[in-house]
CSV table of C-alpha atoms and ligand atoms in Angstrom, one decimal:
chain,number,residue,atom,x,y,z
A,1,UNK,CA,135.5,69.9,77.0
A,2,UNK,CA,131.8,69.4,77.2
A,3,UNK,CA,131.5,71.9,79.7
A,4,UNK,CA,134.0,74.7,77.5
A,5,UNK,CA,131.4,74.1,74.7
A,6,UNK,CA,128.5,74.9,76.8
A,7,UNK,CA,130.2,78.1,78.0
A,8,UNK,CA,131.2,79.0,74.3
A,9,UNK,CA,126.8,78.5,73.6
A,10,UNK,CA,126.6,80.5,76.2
A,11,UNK,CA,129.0,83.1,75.7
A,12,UNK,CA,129.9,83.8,71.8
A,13,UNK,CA,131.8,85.8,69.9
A,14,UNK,CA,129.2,88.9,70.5
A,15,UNK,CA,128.7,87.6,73.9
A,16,UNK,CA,125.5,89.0,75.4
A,17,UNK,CA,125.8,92.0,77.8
A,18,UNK,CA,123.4,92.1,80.5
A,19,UNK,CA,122.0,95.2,81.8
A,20,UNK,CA,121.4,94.3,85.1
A,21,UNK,CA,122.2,90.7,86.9
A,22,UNK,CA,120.3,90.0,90.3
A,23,UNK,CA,122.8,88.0,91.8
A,24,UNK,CA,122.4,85.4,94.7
A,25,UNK,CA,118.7,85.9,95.4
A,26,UNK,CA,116.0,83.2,96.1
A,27,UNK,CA,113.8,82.6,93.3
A,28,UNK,CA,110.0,82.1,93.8
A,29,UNK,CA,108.4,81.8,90.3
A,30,UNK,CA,105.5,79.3,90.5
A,31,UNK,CA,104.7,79.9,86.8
A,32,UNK,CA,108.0,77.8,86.0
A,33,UNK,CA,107.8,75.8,89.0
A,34,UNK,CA,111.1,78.0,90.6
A,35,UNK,CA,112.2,77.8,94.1
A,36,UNK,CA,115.3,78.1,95.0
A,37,UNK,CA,118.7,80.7,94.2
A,38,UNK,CA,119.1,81.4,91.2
A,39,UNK,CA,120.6,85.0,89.7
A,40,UNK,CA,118.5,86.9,87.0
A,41,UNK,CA,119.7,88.7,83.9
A,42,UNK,CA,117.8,91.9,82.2
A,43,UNK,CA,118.8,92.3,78.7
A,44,UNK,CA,116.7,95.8,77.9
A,45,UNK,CA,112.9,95.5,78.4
A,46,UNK,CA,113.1,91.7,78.9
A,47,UNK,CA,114.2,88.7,81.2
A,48,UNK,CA,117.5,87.4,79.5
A,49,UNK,CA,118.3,84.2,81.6
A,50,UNK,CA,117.8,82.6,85.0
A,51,UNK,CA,120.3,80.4,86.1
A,52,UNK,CA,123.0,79.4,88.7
A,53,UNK,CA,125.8,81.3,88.7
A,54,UNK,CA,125.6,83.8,86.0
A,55,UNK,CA,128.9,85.2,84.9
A,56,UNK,CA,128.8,89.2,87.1
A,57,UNK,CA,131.8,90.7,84.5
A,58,UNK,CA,128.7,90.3,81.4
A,59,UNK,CA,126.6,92.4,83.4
A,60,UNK,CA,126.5,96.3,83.3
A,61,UNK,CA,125.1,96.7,86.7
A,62,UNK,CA,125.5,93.6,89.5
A,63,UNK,CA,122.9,93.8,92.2
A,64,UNK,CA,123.7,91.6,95.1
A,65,UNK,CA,120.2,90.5,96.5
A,66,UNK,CA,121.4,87.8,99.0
A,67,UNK,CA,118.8,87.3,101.4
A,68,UNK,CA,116.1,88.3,99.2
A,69,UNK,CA,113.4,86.5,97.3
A,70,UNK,CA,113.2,87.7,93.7
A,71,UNK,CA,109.6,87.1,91.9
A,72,UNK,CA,107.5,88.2,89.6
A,73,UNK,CA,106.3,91.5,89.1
A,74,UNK,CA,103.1,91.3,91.4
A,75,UNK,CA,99.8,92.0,89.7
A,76,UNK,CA,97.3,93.6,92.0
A,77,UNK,CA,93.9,93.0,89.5
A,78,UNK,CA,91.5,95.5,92.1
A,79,UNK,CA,93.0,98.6,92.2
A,80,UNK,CA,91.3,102.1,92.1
A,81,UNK,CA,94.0,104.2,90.1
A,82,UNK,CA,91.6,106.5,87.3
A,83,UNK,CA,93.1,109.6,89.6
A,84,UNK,CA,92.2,111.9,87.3
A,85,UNK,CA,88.4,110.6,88.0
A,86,UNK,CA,86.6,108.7,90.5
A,87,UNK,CA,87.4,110.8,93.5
A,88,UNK,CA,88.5,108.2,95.9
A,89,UNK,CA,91.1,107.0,93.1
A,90,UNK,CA,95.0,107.0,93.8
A,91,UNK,CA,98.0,107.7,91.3
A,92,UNK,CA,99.4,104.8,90.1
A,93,UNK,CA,103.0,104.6,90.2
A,94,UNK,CA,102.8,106.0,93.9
A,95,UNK,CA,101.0,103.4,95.0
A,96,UNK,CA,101.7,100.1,93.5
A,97,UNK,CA,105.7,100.5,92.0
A,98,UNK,CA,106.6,100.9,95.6
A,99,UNK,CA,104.4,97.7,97.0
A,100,UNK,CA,106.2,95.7,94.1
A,101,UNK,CA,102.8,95.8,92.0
A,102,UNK,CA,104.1,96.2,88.2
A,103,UNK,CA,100.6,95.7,86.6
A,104,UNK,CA,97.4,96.9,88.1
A,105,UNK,CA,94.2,96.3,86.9
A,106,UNK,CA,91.4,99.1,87.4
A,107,UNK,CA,88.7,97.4,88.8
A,108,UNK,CA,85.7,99.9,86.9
A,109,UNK,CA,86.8,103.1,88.2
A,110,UNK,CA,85.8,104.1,84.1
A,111,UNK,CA,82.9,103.0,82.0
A,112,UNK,CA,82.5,103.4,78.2
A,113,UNK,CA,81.4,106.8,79.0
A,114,UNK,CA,84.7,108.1,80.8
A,115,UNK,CA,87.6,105.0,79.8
A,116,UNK,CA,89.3,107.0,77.3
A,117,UNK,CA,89.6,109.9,79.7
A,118,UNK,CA,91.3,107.6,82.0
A,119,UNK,CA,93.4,106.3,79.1
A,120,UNK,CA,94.5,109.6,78.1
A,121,UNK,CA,95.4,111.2,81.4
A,122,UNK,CA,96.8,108.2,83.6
A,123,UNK,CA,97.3,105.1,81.8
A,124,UNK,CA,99.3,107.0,79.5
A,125,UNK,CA,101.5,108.4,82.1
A,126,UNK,CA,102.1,105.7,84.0
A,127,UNK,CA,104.9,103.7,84.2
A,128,UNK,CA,103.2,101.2,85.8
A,129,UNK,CA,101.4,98.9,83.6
A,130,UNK,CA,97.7,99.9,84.4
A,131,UNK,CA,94.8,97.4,82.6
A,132,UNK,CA,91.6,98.2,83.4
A,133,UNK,CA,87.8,96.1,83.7
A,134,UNK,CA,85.3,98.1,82.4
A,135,UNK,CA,82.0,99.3,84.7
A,136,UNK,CA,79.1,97.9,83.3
A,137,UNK,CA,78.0,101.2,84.5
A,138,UNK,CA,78.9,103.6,81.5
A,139,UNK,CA,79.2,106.4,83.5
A,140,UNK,CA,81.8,104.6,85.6
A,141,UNK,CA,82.0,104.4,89.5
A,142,UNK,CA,80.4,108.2,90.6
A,143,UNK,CA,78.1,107.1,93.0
A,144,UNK,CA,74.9,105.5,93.5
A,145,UNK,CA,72.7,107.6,91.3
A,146,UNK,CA,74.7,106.6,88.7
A,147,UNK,CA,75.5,103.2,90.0
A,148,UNK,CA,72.1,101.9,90.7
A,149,UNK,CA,70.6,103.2,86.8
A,150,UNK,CA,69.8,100.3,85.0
A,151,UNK,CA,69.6,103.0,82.1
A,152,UNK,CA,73.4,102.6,82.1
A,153,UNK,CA,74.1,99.0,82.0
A,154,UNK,CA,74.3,99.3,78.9
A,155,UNK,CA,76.0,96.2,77.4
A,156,UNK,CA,76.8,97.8,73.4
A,157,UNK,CA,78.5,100.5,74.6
A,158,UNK,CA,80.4,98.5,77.0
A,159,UNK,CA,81.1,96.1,74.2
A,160,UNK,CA,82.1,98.6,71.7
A,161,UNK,CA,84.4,100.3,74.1
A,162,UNK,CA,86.2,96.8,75.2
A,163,UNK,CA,87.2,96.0,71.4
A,164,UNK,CA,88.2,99.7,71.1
A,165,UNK,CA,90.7,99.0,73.8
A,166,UNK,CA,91.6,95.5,73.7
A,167,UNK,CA,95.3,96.4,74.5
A,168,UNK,CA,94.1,97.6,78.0
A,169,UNK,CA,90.4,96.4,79.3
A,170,UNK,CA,90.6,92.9,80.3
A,171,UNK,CA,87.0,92.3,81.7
A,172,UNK,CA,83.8,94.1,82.9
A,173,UNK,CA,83.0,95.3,86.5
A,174,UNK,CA,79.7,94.8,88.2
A,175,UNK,CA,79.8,96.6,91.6
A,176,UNK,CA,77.6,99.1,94.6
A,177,UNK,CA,74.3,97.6,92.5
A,178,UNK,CA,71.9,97.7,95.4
A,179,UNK,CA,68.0,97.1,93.5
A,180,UNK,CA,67.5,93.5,94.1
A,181,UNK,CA,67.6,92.1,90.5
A,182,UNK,CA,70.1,90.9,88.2
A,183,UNK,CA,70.6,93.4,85.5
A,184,UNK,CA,73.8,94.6,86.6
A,185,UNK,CA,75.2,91.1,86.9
A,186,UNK,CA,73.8,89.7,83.8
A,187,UNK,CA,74.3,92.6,81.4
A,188,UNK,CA,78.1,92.6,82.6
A,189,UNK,CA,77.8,88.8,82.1
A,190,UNK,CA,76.4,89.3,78.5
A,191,UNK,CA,79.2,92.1,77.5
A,192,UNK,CA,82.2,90.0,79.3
A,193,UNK,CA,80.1,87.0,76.7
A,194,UNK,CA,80.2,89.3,73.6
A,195,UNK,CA,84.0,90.0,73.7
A,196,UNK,CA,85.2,86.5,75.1
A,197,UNK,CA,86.6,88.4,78.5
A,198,UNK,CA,85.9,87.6,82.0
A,199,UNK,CA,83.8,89.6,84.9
A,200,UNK,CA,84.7,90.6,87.9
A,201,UNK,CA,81.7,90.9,90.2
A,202,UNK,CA,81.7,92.8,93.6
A,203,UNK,CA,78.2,91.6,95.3
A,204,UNK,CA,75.6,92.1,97.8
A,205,UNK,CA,73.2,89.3,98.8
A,206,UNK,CA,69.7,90.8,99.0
A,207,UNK,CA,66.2,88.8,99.4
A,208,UNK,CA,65.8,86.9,96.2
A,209,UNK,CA,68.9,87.8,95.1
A,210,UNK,CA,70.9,85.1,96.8
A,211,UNK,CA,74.9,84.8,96.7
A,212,UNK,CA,74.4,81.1,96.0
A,213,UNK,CA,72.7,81.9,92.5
A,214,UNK,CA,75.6,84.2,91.7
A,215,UNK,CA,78.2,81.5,92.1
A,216,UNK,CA,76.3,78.9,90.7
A,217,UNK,CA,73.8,80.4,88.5
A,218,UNK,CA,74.5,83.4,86.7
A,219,UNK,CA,78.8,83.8,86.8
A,220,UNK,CA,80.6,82.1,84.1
A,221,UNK,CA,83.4,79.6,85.0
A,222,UNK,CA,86.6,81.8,85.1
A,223,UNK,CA,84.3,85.0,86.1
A,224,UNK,CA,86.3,86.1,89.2
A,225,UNK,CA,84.0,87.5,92.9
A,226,UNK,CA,86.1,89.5,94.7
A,227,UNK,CA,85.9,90.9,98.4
A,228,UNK,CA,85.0,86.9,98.9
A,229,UNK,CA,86.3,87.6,102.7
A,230,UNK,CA,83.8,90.4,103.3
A,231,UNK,CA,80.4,90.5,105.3
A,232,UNK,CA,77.8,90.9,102.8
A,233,UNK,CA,77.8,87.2,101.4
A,234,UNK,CA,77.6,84.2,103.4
A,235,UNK,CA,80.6,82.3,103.2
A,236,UNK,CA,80.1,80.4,106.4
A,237,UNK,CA,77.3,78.7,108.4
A,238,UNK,CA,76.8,79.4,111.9
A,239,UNK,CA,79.0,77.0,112.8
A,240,UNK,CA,81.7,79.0,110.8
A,241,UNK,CA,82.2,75.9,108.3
A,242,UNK,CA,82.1,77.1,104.7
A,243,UNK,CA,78.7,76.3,103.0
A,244,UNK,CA,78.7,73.8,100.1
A,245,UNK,CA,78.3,75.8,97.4
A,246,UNK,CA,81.3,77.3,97.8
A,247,UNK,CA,83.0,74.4,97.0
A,248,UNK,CA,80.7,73.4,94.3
A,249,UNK,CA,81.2,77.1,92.4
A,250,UNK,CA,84.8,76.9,93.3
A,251,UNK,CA,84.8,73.0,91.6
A,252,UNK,CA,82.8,75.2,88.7
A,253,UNK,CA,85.5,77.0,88.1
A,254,UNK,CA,84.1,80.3,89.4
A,255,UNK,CA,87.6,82.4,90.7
A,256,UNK,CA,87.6,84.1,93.9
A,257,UNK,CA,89.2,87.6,94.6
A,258,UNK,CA,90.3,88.7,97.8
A,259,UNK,CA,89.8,92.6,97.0
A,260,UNK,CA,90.5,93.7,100.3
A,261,UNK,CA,89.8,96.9,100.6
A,262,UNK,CA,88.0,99.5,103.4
A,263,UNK,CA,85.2,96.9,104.1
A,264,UNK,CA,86.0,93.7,103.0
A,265,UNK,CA,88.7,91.7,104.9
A,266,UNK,CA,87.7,90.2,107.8
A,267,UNK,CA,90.1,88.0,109.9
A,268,UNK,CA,87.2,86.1,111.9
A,269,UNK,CA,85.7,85.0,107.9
A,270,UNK,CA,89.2,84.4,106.5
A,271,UNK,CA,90.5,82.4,109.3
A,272,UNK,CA,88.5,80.0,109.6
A,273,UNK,CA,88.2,79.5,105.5
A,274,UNK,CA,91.9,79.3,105.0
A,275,UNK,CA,91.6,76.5,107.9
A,276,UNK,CA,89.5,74.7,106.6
A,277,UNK,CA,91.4,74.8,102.9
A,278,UNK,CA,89.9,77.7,101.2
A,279,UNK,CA,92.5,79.9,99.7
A,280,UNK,CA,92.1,82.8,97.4
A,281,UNK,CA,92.6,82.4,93.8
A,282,UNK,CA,94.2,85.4,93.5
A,283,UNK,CA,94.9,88.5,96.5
A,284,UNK,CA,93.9,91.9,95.4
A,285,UNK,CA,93.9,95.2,97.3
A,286,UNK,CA,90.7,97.1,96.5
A,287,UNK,CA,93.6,99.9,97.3
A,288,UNK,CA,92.1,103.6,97.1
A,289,UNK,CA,91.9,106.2,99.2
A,290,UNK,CA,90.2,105.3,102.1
A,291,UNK,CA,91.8,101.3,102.3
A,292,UNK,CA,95.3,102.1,102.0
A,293,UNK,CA,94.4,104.1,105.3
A,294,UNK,CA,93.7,102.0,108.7
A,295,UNK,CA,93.3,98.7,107.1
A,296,UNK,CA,96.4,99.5,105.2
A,297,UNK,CA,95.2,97.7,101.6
A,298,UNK,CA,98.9,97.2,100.0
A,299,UNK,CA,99.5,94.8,97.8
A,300,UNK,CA,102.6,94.0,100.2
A,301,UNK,CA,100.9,94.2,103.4
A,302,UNK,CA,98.1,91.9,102.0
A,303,UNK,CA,100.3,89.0,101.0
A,304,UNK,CA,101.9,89.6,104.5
A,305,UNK,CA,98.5,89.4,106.6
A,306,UNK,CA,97.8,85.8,104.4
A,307,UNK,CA,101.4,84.4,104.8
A,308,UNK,CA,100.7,85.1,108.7
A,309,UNK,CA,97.4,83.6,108.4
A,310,UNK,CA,99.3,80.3,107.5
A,311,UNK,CA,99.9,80.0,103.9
A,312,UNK,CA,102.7,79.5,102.8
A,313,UNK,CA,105.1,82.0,100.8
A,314,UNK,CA,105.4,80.0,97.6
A,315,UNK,CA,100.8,79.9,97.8
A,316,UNK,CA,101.3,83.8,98.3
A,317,UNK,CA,103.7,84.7,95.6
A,318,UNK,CA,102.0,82.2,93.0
A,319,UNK,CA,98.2,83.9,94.1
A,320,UNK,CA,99.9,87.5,93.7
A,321,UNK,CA,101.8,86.5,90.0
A,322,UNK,CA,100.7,83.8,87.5
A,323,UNK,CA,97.2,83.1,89.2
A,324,UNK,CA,96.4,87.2,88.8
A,325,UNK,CA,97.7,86.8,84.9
A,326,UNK,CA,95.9,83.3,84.3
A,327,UNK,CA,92.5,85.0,85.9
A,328,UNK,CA,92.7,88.4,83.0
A,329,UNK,CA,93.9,85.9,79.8
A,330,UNK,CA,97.6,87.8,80.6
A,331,UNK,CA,99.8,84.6,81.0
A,332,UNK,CA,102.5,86.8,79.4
A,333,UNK,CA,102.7,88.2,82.9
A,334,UNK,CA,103.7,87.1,85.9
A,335,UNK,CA,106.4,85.2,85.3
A,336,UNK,CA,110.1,84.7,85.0
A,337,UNK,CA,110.5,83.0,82.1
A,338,UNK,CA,113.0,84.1,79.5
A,339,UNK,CA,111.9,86.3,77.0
A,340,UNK,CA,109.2,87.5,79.3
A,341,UNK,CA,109.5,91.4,79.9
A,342,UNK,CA,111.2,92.7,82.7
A,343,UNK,CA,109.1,93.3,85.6
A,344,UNK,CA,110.5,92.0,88.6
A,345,UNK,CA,109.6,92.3,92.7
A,346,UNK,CA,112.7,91.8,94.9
A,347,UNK,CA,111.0,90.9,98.5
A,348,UNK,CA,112.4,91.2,102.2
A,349,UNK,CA,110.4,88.3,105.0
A,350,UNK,CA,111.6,90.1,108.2
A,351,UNK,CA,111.5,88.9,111.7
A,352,UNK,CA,110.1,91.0,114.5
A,353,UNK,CA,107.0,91.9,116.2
A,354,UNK,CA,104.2,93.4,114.0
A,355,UNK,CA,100.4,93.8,113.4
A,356,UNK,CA,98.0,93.9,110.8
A,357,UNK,CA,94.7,95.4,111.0
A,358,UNK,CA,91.4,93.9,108.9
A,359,UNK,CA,87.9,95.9,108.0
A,360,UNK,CA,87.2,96.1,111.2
A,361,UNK,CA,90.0,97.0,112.6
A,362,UNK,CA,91.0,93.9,114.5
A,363,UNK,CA,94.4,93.2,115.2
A,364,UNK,CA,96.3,90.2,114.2
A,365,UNK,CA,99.7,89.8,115.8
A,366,UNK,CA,102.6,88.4,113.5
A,367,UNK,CA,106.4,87.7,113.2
A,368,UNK,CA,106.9,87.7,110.1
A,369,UNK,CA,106.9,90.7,107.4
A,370,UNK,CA,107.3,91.6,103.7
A,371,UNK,CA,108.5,94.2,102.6
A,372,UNK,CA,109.1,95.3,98.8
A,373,UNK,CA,112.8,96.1,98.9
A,374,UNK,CA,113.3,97.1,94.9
A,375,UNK,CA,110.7,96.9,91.6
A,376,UNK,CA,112.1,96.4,88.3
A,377,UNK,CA,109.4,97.8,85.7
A,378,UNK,CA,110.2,97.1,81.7
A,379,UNK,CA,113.2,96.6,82.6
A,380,UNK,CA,114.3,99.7,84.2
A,381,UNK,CA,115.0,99.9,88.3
A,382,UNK,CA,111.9,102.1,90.1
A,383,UNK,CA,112.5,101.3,93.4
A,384,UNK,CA,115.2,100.8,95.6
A,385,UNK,CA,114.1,101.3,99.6
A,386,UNK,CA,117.6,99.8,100.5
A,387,UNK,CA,119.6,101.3,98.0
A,388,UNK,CA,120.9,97.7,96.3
A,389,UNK,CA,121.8,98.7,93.5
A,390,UNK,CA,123.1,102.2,94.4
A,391,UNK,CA,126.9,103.0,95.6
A,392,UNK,CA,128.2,103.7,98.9
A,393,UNK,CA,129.0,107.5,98.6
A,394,UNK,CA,132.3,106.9,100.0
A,395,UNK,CA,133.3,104.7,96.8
A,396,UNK,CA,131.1,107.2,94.3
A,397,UNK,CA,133.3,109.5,93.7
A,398,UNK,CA,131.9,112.6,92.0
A,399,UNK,CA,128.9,111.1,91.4
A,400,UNK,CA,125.2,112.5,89.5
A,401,UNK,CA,122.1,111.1,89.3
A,402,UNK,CA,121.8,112.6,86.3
A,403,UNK,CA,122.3,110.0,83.8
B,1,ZN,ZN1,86.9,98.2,94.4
């Protein structure tokens, strides 16, 4: 009886339809503590229910995704997607709906002077969810005349354009700054300040400009150094043990980034960091169009290269979901809960020989594999590379695509 009247709750009179029901996959959502199989039901732009056994006759379409891992929507929070600007900058939907990425963030492709150009002609188009950090630089990222101008670090404009667009710019950029001051730093510092948002800072340590000060001097706890696995901050001693004040900035509450990219993933830095128990807070790409290249920057290929580095699958999923949404004040994102909106990564771990290649092109042999097998993006199926919820043509009868 019990049981009847818990199917009734369940089920009323106007019993709920589901749109789609991921059936029989294995559930990693660290934001609710998930690990195990559990189906998934999509009621229009949101996550209707997780749980065991969910009924497949209440669902429009059943997608069978045994031997899958089902997660969050990935957020990928250093991208390079303003393609109608910056000219190493990728489209979008090409290049992170595909990798299982359902929100990006620009990392300061756009300034205040070129933001609502990038709003206008890509962010608007995209089905991606693209959020953005602004460049300090208000000219945006066009090069080191521009880049290196303390004449555009200019922190009203920046600020004014932030509460302009508070729906979409969730931080300030600092990067490519080369004279050896602070100005970049601490303006982006003082406009991240002005409009309670956090910075991202991509860094190079110069004489009396010191990597250590960064992290424990001028960065705000919760301010976020990516490309923390590249060459030009020192990480590690000789010895290849990690230097104090890492830990000490990390205990500070300083985030760390992995931002991949062309230049900044090195195995022989990472390695010995993960070893020695420092993970990333959150793994980023730095994808554009040089690092999606040799180094092969995608969002999927980077969890893979980490999970083969020894962490394990739940530390990558939860660094590639809620961590990414907790580090941009998003913790609407990256989860499963119900009500949340439907963005969902559905994940093959495949066996077999492969490689990966970092910065400098070293090679780092591997078993193990993911892949992106479908995206779910507001609710709506974008990407299906093994056709799960399609229907064998023999049983489809005189079938469209045109719905
Ligand atoms: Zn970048």
């Amino acid at each position: 009886m019990r049981s009847l009247l818990l199917l009734l709750a369940a089920f009323p009179a106007h019993a709920q339809i589901y749109d789609i029901l991921l059936k029989n996959g294995h559930v990693i959502d660290p934001a609710n503590h998930r690990n195990e199989r559990l189906d998934v039901a999509i009621v229009g732009h949101t996550i209707a229910r997780v749980g065991k056994d969910l009924p497949p006759e209440k669902a429009r379409t059943v997608v069978d995704v045994s031997g899958y891992y089902v997660t969050p929507g990935l957020i990928d929070i250093h991208t390079h997607f303003d393609a109608e600007g910056a000219w190493l900058n990728l489209n979008p939907d090409h290049n992170a709906l595909p990798n299982g990425v359902t929100t990006a963030v620009d990392a300061g492709s756009s300034g205040a002077d070129t933001f609502e150009n990038f709003r206008r002609l890509v962010i608007a188009h995209s089905r991606t969810r693209v959020l953005a950090f602004l460049n300090i630089v208000a000219g945006g990222m066009y090069g080191p005349e521009i880049e290196n101008d303390p004449k555009q670090m200019n922190v009203e404009k920046a600020v004014a354009m932030v509460n302009k667009h508070r729906d979409l710019i969730v931080g300030i950029k600092t990067a490519h700054y080369q004279p050896p001051d602070w100005i970049a730093v601490d303006n982006a510092v003082k406009a991240a300040s002005l409009t309670g948002t956090v910075v991202m800072v991509d860094f190079g340590q110069k004489p009396g400009r010191t990597y250590q000060d960064l992290i424990l001097k001028h960065m705000r706890p919760g301010d976020i150094h990516t490309h923390f696995y590249g060459r030009v901050t020192p990480q590690l001693d000789d010895q290849k043990k990690i230097q104090p004040y890492m830990w000490e900035a990390r205990k500070r509450g300083i985030l760390f980034d992995v931002g991949h990219g062309s230049g900044s993933f090195w195995f022989r830095i990472a390695v010995p960091m993960i070893q020695q128990g420092f993970l990333p807070d959150t793994i980023s790409t730095d994808i554009h169009k040089s690092s999606i290249m040799l180094p092969h920057a995608t969002m999927i290929n980077v969890m893979s290269k980490f999970l083969n580095i020894g962490m394990t699958l739940e530390q990558v999923i939860e660094r590639s979901t809620v961590n990414p949404a907790k580090a941009i004040h998003r913790t609407d994102l990256g989860t499963l809960s119900e009500g949340a909106g439907a963005d969902v990564a559905v994940i093959a771990l495949e066996n077999g020989n492969f490689a990966f290649l970092d910065s400098g092109h070293g090679k780092l042999t591997a078993t193990e594999r993911l892949r992106a097998a479908l995206t779910i993006r507001n609710g709506r199926i974008v990407w299906d590379e093994d056709g799960l919820a399609a229907t064998d043509v023999s049983r489809a009868g005189p079938y469209s695509n045109f719905r």
